[in-house]
JSON list of C-alpha atoms and ligand atoms in Angstrom, two decimals:
[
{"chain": "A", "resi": 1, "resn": "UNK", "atom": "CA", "xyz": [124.43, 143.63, 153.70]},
{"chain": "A", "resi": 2, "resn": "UNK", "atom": "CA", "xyz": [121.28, 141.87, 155.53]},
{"chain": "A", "resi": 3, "resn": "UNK", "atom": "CA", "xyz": [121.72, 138.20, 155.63]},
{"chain": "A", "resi": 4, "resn": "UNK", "atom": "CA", "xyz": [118.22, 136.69, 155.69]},
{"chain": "A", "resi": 5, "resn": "UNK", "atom": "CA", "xyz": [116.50, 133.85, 153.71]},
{"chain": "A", "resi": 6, "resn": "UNK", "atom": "CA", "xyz": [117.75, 130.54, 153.01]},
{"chain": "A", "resi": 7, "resn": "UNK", "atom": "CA", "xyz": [121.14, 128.79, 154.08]},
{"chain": "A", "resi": 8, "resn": "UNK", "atom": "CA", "xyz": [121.29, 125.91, 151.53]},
{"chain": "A", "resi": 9, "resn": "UNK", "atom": "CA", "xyz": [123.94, 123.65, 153.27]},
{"chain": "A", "resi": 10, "resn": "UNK", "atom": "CA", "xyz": [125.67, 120.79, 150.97]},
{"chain": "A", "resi": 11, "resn": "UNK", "atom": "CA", "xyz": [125.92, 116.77, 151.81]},
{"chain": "A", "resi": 12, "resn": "UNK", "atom": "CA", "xyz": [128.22, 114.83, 149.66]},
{"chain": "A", "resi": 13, "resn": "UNK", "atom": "CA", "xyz": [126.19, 112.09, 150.52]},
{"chain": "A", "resi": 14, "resn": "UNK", "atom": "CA", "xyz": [122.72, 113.22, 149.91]},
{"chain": "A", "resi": 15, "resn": "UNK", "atom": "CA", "xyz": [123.99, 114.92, 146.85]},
{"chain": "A", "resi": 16, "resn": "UNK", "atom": "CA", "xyz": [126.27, 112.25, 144.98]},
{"chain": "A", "resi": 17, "resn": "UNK", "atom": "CA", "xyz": [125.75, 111.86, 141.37]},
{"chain": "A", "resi": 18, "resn": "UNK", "atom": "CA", "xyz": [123.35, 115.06, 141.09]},
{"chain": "A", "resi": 19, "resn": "UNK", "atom": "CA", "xyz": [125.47, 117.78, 142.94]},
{"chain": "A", "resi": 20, "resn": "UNK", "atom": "CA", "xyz": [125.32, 120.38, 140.86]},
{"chain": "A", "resi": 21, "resn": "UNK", "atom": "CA", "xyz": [122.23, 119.84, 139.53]},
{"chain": "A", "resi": 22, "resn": "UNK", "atom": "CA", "xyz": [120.62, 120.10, 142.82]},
{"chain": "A", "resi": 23, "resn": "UNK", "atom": "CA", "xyz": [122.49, 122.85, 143.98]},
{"chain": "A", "resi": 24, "resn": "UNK", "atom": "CA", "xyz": [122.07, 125.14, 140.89]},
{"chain": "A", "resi": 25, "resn": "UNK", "atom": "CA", "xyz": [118.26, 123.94, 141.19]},
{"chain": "A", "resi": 26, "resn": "UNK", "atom": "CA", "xyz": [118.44, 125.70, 145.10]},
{"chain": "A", "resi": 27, "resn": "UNK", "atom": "CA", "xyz": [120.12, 128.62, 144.24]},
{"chain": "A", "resi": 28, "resn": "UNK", "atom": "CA", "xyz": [116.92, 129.04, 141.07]},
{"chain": "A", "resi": 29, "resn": "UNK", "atom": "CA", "xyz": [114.58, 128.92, 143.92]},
{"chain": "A", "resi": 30, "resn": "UNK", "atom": "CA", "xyz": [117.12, 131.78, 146.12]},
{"chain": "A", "resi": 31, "resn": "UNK", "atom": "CA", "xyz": [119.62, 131.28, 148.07]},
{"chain": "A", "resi": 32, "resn": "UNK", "atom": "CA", "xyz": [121.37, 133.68, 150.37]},
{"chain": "A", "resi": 33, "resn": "UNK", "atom": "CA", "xyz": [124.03, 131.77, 151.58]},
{"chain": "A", "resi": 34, "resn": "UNK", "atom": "CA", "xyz": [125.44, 128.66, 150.45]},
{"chain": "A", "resi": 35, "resn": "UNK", "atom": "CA", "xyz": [127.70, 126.24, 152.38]},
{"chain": "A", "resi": 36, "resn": "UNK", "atom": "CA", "xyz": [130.07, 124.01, 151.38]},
{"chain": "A", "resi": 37, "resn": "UNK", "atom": "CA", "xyz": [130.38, 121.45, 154.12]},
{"chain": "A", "resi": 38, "resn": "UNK", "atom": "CA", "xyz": [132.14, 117.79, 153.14]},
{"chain": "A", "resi": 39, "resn": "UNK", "atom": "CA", "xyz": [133.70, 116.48, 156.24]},
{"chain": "A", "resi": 40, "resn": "UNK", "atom": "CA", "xyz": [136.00, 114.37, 153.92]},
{"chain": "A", "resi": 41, "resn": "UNK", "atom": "CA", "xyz": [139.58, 114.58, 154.42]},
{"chain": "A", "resi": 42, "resn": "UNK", "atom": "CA", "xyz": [140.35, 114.01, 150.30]},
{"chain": "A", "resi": 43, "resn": "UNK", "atom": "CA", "xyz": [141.70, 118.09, 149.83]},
{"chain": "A", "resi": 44, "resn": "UNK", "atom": "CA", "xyz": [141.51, 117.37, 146.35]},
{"chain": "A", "resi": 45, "resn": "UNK", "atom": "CA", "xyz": [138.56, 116.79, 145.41]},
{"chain": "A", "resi": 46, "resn": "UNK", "atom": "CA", "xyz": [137.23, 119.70, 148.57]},
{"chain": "A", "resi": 47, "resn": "UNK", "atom": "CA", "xyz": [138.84, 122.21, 146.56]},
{"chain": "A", "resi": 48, "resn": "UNK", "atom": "CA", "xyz": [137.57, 121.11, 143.09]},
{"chain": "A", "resi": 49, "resn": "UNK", "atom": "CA", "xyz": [134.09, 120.96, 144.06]},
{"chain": "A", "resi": 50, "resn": "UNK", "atom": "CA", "xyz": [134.54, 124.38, 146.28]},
{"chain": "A", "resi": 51, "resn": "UNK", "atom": "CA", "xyz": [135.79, 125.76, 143.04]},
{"chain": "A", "resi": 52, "resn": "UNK", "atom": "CA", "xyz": [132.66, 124.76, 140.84]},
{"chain": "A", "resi": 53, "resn": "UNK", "atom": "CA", "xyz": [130.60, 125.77, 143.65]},
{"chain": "A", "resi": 54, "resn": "UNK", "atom": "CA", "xyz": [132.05, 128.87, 144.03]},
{"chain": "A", "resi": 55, "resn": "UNK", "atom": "CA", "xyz": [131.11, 129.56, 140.17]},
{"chain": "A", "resi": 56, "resn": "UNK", "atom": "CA", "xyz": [128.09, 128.56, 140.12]},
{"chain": "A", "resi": 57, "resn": "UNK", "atom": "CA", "xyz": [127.36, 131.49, 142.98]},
{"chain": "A", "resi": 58, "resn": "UNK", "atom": "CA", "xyz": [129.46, 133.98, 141.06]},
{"chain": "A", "resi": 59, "resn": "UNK", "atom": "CA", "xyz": [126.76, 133.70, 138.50]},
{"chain": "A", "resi": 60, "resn": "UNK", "atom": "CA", "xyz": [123.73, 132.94, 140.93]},
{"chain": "A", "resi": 61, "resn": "UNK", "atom": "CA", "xyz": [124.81, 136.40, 143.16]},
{"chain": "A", "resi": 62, "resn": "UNK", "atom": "CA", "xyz": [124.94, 133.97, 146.05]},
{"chain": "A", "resi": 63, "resn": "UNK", "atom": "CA", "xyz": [127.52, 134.03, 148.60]},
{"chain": "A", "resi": 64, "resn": "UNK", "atom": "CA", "xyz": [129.69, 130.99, 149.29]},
{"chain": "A", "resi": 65, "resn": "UNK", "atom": "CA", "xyz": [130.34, 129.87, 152.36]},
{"chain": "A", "resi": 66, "resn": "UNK", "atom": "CA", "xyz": [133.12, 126.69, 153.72]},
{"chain": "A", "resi": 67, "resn": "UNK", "atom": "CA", "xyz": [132.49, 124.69, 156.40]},
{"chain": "A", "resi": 68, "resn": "UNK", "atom": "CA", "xyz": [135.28, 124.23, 158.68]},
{"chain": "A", "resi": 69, "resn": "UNK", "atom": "CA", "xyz": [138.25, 124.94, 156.19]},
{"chain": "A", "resi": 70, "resn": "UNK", "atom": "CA", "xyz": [139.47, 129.17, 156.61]},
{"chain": "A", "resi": 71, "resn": "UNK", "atom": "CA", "xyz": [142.61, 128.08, 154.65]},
{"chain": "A", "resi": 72, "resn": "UNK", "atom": "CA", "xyz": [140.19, 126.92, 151.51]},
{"chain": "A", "resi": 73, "resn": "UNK", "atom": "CA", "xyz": [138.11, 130.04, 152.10]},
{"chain": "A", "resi": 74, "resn": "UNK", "atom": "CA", "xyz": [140.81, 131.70, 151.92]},
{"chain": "A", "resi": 75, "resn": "UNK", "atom": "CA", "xyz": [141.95, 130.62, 148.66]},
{"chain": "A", "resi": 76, "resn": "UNK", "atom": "CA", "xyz": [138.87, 131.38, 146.98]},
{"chain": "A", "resi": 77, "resn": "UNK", "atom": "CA", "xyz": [138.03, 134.43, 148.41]},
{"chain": "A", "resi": 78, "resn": "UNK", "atom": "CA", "xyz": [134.72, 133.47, 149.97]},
{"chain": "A", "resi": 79, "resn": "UNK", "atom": "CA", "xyz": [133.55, 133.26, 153.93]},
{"chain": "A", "resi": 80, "resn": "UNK", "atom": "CA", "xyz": [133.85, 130.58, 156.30]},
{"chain": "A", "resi": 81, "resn": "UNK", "atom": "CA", "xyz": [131.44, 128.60, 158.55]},
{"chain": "A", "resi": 82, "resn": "UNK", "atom": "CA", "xyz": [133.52, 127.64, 162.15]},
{"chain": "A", "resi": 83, "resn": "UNK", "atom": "CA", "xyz": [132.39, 125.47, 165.05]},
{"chain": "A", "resi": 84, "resn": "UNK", "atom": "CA", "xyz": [133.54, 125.37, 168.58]},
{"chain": "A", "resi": 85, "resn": "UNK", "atom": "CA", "xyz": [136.74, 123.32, 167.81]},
{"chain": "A", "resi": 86, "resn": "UNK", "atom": "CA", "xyz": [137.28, 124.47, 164.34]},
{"chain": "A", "resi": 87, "resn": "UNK", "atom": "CA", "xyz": [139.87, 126.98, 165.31]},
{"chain": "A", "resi": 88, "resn": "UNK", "atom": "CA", "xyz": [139.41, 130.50, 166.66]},
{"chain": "A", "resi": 89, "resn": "UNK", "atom": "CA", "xyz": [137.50, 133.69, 164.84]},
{"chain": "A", "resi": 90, "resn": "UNK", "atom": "CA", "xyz": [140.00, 136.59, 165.52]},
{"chain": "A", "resi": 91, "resn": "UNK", "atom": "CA", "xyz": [142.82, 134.67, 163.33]},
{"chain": "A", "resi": 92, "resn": "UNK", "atom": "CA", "xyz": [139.70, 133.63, 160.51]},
{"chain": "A", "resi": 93, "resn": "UNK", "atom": "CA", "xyz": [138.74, 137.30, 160.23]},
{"chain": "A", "resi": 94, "resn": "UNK", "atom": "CA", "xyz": [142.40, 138.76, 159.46]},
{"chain": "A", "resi": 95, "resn": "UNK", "atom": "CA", "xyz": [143.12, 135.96, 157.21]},
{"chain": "A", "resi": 96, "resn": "UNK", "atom": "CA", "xyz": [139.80, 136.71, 155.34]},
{"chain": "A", "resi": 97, "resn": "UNK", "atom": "CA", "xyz": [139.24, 140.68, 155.89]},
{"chain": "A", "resi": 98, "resn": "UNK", "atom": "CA", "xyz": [136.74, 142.80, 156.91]},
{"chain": "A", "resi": 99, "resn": "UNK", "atom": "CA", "xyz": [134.41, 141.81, 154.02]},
{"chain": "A", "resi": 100, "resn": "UNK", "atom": "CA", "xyz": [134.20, 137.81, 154.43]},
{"chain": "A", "resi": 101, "resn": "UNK", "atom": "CA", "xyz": [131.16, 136.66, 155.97]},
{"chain": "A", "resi": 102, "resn": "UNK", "atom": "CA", "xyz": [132.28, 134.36, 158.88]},
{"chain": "A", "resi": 103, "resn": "UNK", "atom": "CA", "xyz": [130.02, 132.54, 160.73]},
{"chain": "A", "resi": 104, "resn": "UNK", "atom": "CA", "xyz": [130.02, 130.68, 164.16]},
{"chain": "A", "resi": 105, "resn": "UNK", "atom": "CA", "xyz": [128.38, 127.33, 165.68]},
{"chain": "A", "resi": 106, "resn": "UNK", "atom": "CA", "xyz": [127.14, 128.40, 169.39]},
{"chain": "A", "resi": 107, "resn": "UNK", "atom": "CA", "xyz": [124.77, 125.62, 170.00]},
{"chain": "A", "resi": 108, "resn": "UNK", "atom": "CA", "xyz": [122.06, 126.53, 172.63]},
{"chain": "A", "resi": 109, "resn": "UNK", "atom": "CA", "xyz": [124.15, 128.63, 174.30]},
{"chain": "A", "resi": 110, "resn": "UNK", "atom": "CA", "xyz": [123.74, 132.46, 173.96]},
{"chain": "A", "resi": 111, "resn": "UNK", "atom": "CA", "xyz": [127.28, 133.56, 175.65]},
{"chain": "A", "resi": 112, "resn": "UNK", "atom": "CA", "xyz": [129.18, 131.79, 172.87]},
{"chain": "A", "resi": 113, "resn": "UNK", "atom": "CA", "xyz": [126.81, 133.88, 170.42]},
{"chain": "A", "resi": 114, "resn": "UNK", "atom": "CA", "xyz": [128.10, 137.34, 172.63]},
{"chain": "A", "resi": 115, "resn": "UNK", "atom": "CA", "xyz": [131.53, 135.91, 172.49]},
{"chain": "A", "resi": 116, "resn": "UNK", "atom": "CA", "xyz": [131.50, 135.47, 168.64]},
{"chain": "A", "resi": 117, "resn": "UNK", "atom": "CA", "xyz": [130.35, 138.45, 168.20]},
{"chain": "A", "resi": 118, "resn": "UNK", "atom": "CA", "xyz": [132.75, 140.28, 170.24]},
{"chain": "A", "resi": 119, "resn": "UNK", "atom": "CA", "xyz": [135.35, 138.30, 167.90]},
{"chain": "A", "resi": 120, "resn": "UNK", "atom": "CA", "xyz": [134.11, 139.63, 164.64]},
{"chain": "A", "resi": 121, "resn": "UNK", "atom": "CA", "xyz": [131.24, 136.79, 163.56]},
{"chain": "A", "resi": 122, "resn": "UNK", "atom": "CA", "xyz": [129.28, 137.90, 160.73]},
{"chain": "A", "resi": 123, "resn": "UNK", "atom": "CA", "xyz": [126.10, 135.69, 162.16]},
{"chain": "A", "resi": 124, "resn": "UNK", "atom": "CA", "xyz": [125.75, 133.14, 164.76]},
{"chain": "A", "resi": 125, "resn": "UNK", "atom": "CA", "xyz": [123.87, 129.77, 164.25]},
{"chain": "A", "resi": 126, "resn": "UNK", "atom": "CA", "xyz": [121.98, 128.26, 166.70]},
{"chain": "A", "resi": 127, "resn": "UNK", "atom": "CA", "xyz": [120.88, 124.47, 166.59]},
{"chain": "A", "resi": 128, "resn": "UNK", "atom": "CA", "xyz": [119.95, 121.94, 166.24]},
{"chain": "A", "resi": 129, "resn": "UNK", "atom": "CA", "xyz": [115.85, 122.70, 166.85]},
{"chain": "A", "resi": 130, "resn": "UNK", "atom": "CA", "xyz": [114.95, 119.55, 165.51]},
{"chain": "A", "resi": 131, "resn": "UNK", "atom": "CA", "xyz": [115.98, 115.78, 164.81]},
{"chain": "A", "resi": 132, "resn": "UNK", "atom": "CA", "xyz": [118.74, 115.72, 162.17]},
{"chain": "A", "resi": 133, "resn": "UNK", "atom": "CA", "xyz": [119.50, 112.75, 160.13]},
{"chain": "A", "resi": 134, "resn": "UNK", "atom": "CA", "xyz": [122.48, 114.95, 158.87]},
{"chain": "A", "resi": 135, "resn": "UNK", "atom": "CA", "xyz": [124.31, 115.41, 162.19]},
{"chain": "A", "resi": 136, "resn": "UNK", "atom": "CA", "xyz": [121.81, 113.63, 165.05]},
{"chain": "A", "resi": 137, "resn": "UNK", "atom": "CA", "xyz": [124.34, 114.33, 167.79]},
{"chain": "A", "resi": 138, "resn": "UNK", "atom": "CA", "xyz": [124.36, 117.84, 167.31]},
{"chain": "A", "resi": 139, "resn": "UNK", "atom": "CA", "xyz": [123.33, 119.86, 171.13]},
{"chain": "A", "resi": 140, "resn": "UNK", "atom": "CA", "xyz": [119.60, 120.34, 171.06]},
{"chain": "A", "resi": 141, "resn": "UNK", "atom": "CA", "xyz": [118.10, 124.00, 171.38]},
{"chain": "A", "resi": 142, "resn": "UNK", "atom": "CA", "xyz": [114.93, 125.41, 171.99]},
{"chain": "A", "resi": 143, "resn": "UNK", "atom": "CA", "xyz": [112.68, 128.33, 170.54]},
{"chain": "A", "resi": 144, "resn": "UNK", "atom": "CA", "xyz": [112.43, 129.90, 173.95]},
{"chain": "A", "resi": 145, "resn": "UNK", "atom": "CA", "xyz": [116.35, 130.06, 173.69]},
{"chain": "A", "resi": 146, "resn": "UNK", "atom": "CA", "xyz": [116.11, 131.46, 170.44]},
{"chain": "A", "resi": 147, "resn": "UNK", "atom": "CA", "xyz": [113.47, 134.56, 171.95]},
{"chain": "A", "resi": 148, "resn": "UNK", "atom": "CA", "xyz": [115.92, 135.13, 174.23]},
{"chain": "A", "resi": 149, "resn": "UNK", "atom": "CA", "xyz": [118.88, 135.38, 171.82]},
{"chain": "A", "resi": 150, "resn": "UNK", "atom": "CA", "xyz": [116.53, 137.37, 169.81]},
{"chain": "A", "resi": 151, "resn": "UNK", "atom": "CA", "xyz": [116.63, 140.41, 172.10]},
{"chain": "A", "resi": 152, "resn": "UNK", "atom": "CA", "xyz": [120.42, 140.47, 173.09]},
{"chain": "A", "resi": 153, "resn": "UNK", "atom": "CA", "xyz": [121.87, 140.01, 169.79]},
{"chain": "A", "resi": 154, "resn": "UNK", "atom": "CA", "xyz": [121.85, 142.49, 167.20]},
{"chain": "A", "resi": 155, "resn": "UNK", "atom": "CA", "xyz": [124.01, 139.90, 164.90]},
{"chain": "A", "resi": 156, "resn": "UNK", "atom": "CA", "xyz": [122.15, 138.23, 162.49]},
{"chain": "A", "resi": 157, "resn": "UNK", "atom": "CA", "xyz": [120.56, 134.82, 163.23]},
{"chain": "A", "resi": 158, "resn": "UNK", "atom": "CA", "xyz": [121.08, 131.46, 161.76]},
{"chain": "A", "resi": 159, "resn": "UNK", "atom": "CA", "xyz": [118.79, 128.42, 163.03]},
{"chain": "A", "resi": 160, "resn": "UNK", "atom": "CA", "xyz": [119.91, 124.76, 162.03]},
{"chain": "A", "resi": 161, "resn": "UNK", "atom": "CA", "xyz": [119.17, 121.04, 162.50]},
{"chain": "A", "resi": 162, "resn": "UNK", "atom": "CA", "xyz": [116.17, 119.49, 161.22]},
{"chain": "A", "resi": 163, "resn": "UNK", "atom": "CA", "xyz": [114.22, 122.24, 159.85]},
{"chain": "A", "resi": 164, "resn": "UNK", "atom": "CA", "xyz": [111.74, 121.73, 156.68]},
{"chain": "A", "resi": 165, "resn": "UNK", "atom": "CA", "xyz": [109.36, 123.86, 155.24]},
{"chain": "A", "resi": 166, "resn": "UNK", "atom": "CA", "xyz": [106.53, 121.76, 157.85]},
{"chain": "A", "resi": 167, "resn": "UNK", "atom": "CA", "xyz": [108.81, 123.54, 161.20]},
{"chain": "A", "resi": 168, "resn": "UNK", "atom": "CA", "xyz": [110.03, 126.35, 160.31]},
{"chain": "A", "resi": 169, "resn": "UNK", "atom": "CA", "xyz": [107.71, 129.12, 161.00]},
{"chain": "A", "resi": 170, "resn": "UNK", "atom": "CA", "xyz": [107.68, 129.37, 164.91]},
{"chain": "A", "resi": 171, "resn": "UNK", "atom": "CA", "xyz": [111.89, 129.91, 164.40]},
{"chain": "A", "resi": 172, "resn": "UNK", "atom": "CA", "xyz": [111.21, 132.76, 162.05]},
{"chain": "A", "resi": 173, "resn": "UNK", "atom": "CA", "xyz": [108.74, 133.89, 164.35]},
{"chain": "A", "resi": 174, "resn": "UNK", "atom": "CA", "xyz": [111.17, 133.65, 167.19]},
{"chain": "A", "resi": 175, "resn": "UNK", "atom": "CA", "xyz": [114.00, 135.51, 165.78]},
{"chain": "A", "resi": 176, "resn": "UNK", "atom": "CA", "xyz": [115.55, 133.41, 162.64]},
{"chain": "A", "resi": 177, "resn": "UNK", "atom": "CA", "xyz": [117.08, 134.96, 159.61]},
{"chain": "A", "resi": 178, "resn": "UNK", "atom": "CA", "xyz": [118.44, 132.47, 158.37]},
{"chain": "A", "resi": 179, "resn": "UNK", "atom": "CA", "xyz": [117.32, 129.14, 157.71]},
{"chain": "A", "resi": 180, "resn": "UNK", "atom": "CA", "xyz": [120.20, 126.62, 157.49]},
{"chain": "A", "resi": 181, "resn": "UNK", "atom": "CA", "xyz": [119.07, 123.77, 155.75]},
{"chain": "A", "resi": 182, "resn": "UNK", "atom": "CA", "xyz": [120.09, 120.22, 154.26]},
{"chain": "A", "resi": 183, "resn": "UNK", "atom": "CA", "xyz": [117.97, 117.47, 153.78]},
{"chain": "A", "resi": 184, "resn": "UNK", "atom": "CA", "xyz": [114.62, 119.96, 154.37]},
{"chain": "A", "resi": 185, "resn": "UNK", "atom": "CA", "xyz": [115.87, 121.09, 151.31]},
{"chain": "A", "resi": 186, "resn": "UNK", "atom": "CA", "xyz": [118.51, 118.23, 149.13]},
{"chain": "A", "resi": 187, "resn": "UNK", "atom": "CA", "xyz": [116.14, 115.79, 150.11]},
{"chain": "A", "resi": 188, "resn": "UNK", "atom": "CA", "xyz": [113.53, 115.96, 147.58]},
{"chain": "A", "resi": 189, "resn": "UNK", "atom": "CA", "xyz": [112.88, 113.92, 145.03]},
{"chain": "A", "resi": 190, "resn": "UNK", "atom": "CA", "xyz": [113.43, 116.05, 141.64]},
{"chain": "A", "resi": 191, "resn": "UNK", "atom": "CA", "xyz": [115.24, 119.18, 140.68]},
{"chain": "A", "resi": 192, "resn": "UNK", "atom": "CA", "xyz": [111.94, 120.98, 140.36]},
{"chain": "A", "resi": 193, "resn": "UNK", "atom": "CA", "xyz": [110.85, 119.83, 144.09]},
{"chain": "A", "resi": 194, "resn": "UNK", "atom": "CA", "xyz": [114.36, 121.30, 145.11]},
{"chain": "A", "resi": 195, "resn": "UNK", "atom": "CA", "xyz": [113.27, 124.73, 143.61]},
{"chain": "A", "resi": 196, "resn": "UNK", "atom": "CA", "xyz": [110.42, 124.82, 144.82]},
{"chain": "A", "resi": 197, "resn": "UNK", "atom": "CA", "xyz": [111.31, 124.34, 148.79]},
{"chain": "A", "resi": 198, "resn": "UNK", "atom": "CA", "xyz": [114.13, 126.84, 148.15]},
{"chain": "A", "resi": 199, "resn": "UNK", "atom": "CA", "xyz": [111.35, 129.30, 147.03]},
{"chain": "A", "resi": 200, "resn": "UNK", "atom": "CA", "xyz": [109.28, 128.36, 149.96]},
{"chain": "A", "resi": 201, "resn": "UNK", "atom": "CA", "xyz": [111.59, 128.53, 152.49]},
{"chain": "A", "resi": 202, "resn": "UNK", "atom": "CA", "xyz": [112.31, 132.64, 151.35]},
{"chain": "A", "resi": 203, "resn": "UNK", "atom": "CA", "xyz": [108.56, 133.16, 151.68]},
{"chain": "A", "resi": 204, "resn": "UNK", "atom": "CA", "xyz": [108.45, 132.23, 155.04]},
{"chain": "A", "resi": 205, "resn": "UNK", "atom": "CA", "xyz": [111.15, 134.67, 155.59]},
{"chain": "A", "resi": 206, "resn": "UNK", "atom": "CA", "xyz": [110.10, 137.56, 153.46]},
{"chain": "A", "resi": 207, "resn": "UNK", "atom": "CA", "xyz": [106.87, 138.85, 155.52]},
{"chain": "A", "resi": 208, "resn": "UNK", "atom": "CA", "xyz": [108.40, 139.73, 159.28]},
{"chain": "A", "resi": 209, "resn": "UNK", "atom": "CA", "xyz": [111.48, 140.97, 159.95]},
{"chain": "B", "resi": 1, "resn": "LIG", "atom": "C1", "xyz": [125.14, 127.32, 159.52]},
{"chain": "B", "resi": 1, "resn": "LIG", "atom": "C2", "xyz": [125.80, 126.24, 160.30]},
{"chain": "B", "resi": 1, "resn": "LIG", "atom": "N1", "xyz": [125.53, 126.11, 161.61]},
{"chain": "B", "resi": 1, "resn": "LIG", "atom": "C3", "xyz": [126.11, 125.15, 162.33]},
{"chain": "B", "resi": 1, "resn": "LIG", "atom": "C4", "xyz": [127.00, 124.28, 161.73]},
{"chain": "B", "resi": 1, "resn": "LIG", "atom": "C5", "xyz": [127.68, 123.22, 162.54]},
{"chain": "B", "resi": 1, "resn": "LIG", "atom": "O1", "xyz": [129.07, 123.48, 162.67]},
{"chain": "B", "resi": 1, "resn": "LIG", "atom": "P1", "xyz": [129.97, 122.50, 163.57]},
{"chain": "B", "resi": 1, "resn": "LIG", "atom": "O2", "xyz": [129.42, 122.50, 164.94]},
{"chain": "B", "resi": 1, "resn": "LIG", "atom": "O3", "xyz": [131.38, 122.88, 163.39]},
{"chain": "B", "resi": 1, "resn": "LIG", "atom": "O4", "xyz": [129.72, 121.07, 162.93]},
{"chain": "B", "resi": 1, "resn": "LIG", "atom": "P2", "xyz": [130.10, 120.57, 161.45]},
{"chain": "B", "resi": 1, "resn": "LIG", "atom": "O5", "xyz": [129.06, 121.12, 160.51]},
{"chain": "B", "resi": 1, "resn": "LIG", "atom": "O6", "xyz": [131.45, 121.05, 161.10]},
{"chain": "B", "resi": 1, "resn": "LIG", "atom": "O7", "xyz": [130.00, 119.09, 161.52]},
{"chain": "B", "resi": 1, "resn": "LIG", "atom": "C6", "xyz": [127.27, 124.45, 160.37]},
{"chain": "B", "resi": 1, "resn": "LIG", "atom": "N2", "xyz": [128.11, 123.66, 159.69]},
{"chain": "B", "resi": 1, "resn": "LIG", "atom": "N3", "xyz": [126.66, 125.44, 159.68]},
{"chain": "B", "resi": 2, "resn": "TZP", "atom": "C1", "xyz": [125.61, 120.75, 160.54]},
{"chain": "B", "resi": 2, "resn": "TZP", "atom": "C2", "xyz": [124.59, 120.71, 161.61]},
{"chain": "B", "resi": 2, "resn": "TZP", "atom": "N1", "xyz": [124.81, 121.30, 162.82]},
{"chain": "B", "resi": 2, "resn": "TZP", "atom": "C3", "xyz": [123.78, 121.16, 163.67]},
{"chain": "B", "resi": 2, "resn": "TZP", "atom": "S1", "xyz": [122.52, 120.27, 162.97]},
{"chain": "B", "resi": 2, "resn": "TZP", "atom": "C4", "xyz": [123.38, 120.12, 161.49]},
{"chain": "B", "resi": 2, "resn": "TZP", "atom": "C5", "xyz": [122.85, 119.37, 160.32]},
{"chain": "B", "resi": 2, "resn": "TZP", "atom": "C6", "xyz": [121.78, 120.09, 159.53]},
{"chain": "B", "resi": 2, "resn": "TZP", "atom": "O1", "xyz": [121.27, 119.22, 158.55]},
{"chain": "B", "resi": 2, "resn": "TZP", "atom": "P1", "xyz": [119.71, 118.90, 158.43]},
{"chain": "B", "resi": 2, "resn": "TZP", "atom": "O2", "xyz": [119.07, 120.13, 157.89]},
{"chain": "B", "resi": 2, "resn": "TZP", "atom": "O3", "xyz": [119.65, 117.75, 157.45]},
{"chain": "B", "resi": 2, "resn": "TZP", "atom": "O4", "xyz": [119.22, 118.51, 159.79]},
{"chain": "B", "resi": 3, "resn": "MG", "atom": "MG1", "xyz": [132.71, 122.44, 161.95]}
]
């Protein structure tokens, strides 16, 4: 399976009161990959919301992804997104099997990437390229970086942190396959505006390879 287009990442923040709606308006535009990522500790209402998500991809074709949580991904049968100190790969991949897409956070550093994939990642994610409201701590990376990653990874390629349909060019042009995105995408105004982006971001990934 080639994972390339757009990584529609979730914000319970950005999203409350039109979650769904804005997330089945994404996955109308395309979405390859969608991640559910609440950094909320309330397991209840995780794993209600994981269920509806998961779904709403079951009928979209999309493929759900869970930030942070293998247990939950577990339980629904779906992949799992993992950062440095969100617990090893190796244990993530036998509790999910060969077939769950796992993916791993490596920053701006392209021996964590090498690492990962040694460990049975299904992509690594680079980032964040730009300023991110969402998470403005995260390490910064550069496209130069990215080129470089380009050529010694044959894994593919996630970019995150900032991007919008304005930015994201030179990282597809630099190696991205994936497009993680939140508020580039959530943060519109309308439903329709939503769609639209999502369609946008796939065209920017649909010409080079
Ligand atoms: C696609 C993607 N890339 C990177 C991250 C960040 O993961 P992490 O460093 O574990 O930070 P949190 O998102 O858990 O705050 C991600 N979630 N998704
Ligand atoms: C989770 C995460 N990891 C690095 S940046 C980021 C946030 C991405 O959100 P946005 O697209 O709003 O910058
Ligand atoms: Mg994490």
């Amino acid at each position: 399976m080639k994972l390339r287009g757009l990584y529609a990442i979730t914000d319970s923040q950005l999203l409350a009161g039109k979650f769904l709606t804005y997330v089945e308006a994404a996955l109308d535009g395309g979405v390859t990959l969608l991640q559910y990522r609440d950094k909320s500790s309330d397991e209840a209402r995780r794993l209600r919301e994981a269920e509806k998500l998961h779904e709403l991809c079951s009928r979209y074709k999309t493929r759900l992804i869970i930030n942070d949580d293998a247990e939950l991904a577990a339980r629904l049968g779906v992949g799992v997104h993992l950062g440095q100190t969100d617990g090893p790969l190796t244990p993530a991949r036998a509790l999910l099997g060969s077939k769950a897409i796992i993916g791993a956070t490596c920053h701006d550093q392209i021996e964590l990437a090498e690492q990962a994939a040694r460990e049975g990642a299904s992509y690594v994610a680079f980032g964040r390229f730009f300023n991110s409201t969402t998470k403005p701590g995260a390490p910064a990376a550069t496209l130069e970086m990215l080129a470089q990653a380009r050529t010694r990874l044959q894994l593919p390629i996630c970019v995150i942190g900032g991007v919008t349909l304005d930015n994201a060019e030179p990282l597809v042009a630099h190696g991205a396959d994936l497009l993680a995105v939140v508020h580039g995408l959530f943060g519109a105004d309308s439903t329709q505006d939503v769609t639209r982006r999502a369609r946008a971001f796939n065209d920017l990934l649909k010409y080079s390879a």
